[in-house]
Amino acid sequence: MNSRPTAPSDMSEQDVADRMVQLLADLLELAPEDIDPEVPLSAYGIDSVTSTWLAGELTSWCGIPLERELLLGRPSVVEAAEDVMEVVRRQPERNRV
């Protein structure tokens, strides 16, 4: 799913994971199927710069401000997606960007 969700209630952890896989695949010039969502993000070279970029892309996509620390050091796309959804669920609708 690459289109922006219309509301947090429209999003699922799978949507976030799919978007992260697509973003990583684009960044790393890989096919999305070559990104394993269970593999540690560090295996793909995710660092503070990449985390900042990824958080910005996800913020634009979901409309919720996300900090890079949310992604930095996360074990996998799946676990990062869970953390992103936790932030999205806690965010009031009026604070969407």
XYZ file of N, CA and C in Angstrom:
291
model
N 0.849 -1.182 0.000
C 0.000 0.000 0.000
C 0.887 1.235 0.000
N 0.848 1.993 -1.053
C 1.675 3.183 -1.155
C 0.876 4.461 -1.015
N -0.445 4.400 -1.204
C -1.245 5.599 -1.067
C -1.369 5.954 0.411
N -1.532 7.242 0.649
C -1.634 7.720 2.024
C -2.965 7.294 2.623
N -2.942 6.734 3.821
C -4.200 6.378 4.476
C -4.990 7.641 4.802
N -6.309 7.525 4.821
C -7.129 8.700 5.093
C -7.259 8.994 6.581
N -7.047 8.001 7.413
C -7.122 8.178 8.868
C -6.353 7.042 9.528
N -5.863 7.275 10.762
C -5.157 6.195 11.454
C -5.974 4.912 11.544
N -7.284 5.050 11.648
C -8.120 3.851 11.733
C -8.083 3.050 10.434
N -7.634 3.675 9.347
C -7.514 2.988 8.056
C -6.213 2.205 7.943
N -5.312 2.379 8.894
C -3.990 1.764 8.817
C -3.917 0.505 9.659
N -3.058 -0.386 9.221
C -2.754 -1.578 10.007
C -1.237 -1.706 10.101
N -0.790 -2.553 11.001
C 0.649 -2.810 11.085
C 1.168 -3.353 9.761
N 0.355 -4.151 9.086
C 0.774 -4.695 7.794
C 0.945 -3.584 6.762
N 0.053 -2.578 6.778
C 0.188 -1.440 5.864
C 1.508 -0.714 6.101
N 1.829 -0.487 7.380
C 3.074 0.206 7.725
C 4.272 -0.641 7.306
N 4.233 -1.921 7.599
C 5.335 -2.807 7.211
C 5.507 -2.832 5.699
N 4.402 -2.911 4.964
C 4.484 -2.910 3.500
C 5.100 -1.618 2.984
N 4.702 -0.489 3.571
C 5.259 0.806 3.147
C 6.747 0.868 3.468
N 7.136 0.407 4.649
C 8.554 0.411 5.016
C 9.365 -0.475 4.074
N 8.836 -1.634 3.732
C 9.530 -2.531 2.802
C 9.717 -1.832 1.462
N 8.668 -1.166 0.971
C 8.772 -0.471 -0.315
C 9.804 0.650 -0.248
N 9.789 1.424 0.834
C 10.759 2.511 0.990
C 12.187 1.972 1.041
N 12.398 0.919 1.814
C 13.733 0.322 1.898
C 14.166 -0.254 0.558
N 13.254 -0.907 -0.125
C 13.581 -1.476 -1.435
C 13.984 -0.372 -2.409
N 13.240 0.725 -2.413
C 13.582 1.847 -3.291
C 14.949 2.421 -2.934
N 15.183 2.622 -1.655
C 16.448 3.188 -1.190
C 17.631 2.293 -1.536
N 17.463 1.008 -1.334
C 18.560 0.056 -1.528
C 18.616 -0.509 -2.944
N 17.693 -0.038 -3.783
C 17.619 -0.506 -5.169
C 17.477 -2.024 -5.237
N 16.539 -2.526 -4.438
C 16.208 -3.946 -4.399
C 14.732 -4.115 -4.740
N 14.363 -5.312 -5.102
C 12.946 -5.627 -5.261
C 12.337 -5.759 -3.864
N 11.092 -5.330 -3.678
C 10.470 -5.447 -2.352
C 10.526 -6.864 -1.789
N 10.414 -7.863 -2.642
C 10.456 -9.245 -2.152
C 11.837 -9.643 -1.638
N 12.853 -8.815 -1.919
C 14.194 -9.075 -1.400
C 14.406 -8.497 -0.003
N 13.435 -7.748 0.496
C 13.489 -7.201 1.855
C 12.678 -8.135 2.749
N 13.348 -8.746 3.705
C 12.672 -9.643 4.643
C 12.245 -8.831 5.863
N 10.945 -8.688 6.107
C 10.483 -7.867 7.224
C 10.855 -8.401 8.600
N 11.366 -9.624 8.662
C 11.774 -10.214 9.938
C 13.271 -10.035 10.215
N 14.017 -9.592 9.219
C 15.469 -9.423 9.350
C 15.746 -8.104 10.074
N 16.743 -8.066 10.952
C 17.075 -6.808 11.634
C 17.344 -5.678 10.639
N 16.832 -4.500 10.961
C 17.045 -3.343 10.096
C 18.529 -3.049 9.910
N 19.323 -3.340 10.924
C 20.768 -3.092 10.817
C 21.396 -3.911 9.693
N 20.799 -5.033 9.348
C 21.321 -5.858 8.252
C 21.196 -5.137 6.914
N 20.309 -4.153 6.849
C 20.132 -3.365 5.630
C 20.878 -2.035 5.696
N 21.702 -1.869 6.725
C 22.506 -0.654 6.835
C 21.757 0.546 7.379
N 20.672 0.309 8.102
C 19.909 1.420 8.666
C 20.737 2.080 9.763
N 20.974 3.378 9.586
C 21.736 4.161 10.557
C 20.923 5.401 10.906
N 21.524 6.352 11.602
C 20.768 7.528 12.028
C 20.291 8.359 10.840
N 21.101 8.470 9.803
C 20.701 9.238 8.617
C 19.534 8.548 7.915
N 19.656 7.257 7.722
C 18.596 6.497 7.063
C 17.327 6.501 7.907
N 17.466 6.398 9.216
C 16.303 6.427 10.108
C 15.584 7.766 10.030
N 16.344 8.850 9.931
C 15.744 10.178 9.801
C 14.945 10.269 8.505
N 15.542 9.795 7.416
C 14.858 9.812 6.123
C 13.596 8.945 6.170
N 13.728 7.741 6.696
C 12.608 6.810 6.754
C 11.477 7.364 7.627
N 11.825 7.956 8.761
C 10.809 8.560 9.632
C 10.097 9.698 8.913
N 10.842 10.496 8.155
C 10.232 11.582 7.381
C 9.284 11.070 6.318
N 9.689 10.030 5.626
C 8.831 9.432 4.599
C 7.564 8.848 5.216
N 7.707 8.168 6.333
C 6.534 7.591 7.002
C 5.627 8.677 7.570
N 6.219 9.770 8.061
C 5.435 10.901 8.550
C 4.592 11.477 7.420
N 5.208 11.681 6.260
C 4.468 12.201 5.106
C 3.356 11.253 4.685
N 3.631 9.977 4.755
C 2.674 8.966 4.308
C 1.490 8.823 5.259
N 1.772 8.758 6.569
C 0.681 8.493 7.520
C 0.116 9.751 8.158
N 0.832 10.874 8.045
C 0.319 12.114 8.600
C 0.522 12.277 10.089
N 1.350 11.431 10.681
C 1.645 11.507 12.115
C 3.138 11.761 12.266
N 3.539 12.773 13.060
C 4.971 13.015 13.255
C 5.649 11.821 13.933
N 6.683 11.320 13.305
C 7.434 10.182 13.835
C 8.896 10.574 13.997
N 9.484 10.203 15.106
C 10.892 10.481 15.369
C 11.754 9.342 14.849
N 12.965 9.670 14.449
C 13.863 8.634 13.921
C 14.194 7.585 14.980
N 14.185 7.988 16.248
C 14.488 7.044 17.324
C 13.492 5.883 17.358
N 12.315 6.134 16.818
C 11.309 5.083 16.748
C 11.780 3.938 15.856
N 12.631 4.252 14.884
C 13.098 3.255 13.922
C 14.532 2.822 14.164
N 15.323 3.703 14.729
C 16.741 3.419 14.929
C 16.911 2.306 15.956
N 17.609 1.283 15.574
C 17.877 0.181 16.477
C 16.748 -0.822 16.610
N 15.716 -0.676 15.789
C 14.616 -1.633 15.843
C 15.072 -2.952 15.237
N 14.624 -4.048 15.818
C 15.068 -5.350 15.339
C 14.627 -5.679 13.918
N 13.456 -5.226 13.505
C 12.966 -5.623 12.184
C 11.895 -4.649 11.706
N 11.543 -4.756 10.439
C 10.443 -3.971 9.880
C 9.158 -4.269 10.648
N 8.922 -5.534 10.933
C 7.697 -5.932 11.637
C 7.610 -5.245 12.995
N 8.686 -5.266 13.759
C 8.661 -4.640 15.085
C 8.596 -3.124 14.986
N 9.266 -2.546 14.010
C 9.179 -1.100 13.814
C 7.751 -0.709 13.439
N 7.094 -1.505 12.597
C 5.707 -1.224 12.209
C 4.785 -1.272 13.425
N 5.020 -2.206 14.325
C 4.229 -2.276 15.559
C 4.404 -0.999 16.372
N 5.649 -0.524 16.478
C 5.924 0.696 17.239
C 5.298 1.920 16.572
N 5.376 1.994 15.247
C 4.759 3.105 14.518
C 3.253 3.108 14.770
N 2.621 1.960 14.685
C 1.173 1.897 14.904
C 0.802 2.273 16.333
N 1.659 1.966 17.276
C 1.402 2.368 18.663
C 1.356 3.896 18.757
N 2.271 4.579 18.091
C 2.279 6.048 18.067
C 1.032 6.560 17.351
N 0.708 5.977 16.224
C -0.458 6.404 15.444
C -1.735 6.272 16.270
N -1.891 5.178 16.972
C -3.103 4.957 17.779
C -3.236 5.968 18.919
N -2.117 6.425 19.442
C -2.138 7.377 20.566
C -2.322 8.814 20.103
N -2.127 9.078 18.837
C -2.123 10.443 18.317
C -3.549 10.925 18.056
N -3.941 12.053 18.657
C -5.264 12.605 18.351
C -5.338 12.999 16.873
N -6.497 12.888 16.307
C -6.713 13.208 14.892
C -6.264 14.631 14.562
N -6.435 15.569 15.470
C -6.101 16.973 15.193
C -4.601 17.210 15.048
N -3.759 16.290 15.532
C -2.312 16.477 15.452
C -1.696 15.869 14.204
N -2.514 15.400 13.304
C -1.981 14.843 12.059
C -1.406 15.974 11.218
N -0.321 15.678 10.505
C 0.321 16.699 9.666
C -0.237 16.677 8.273
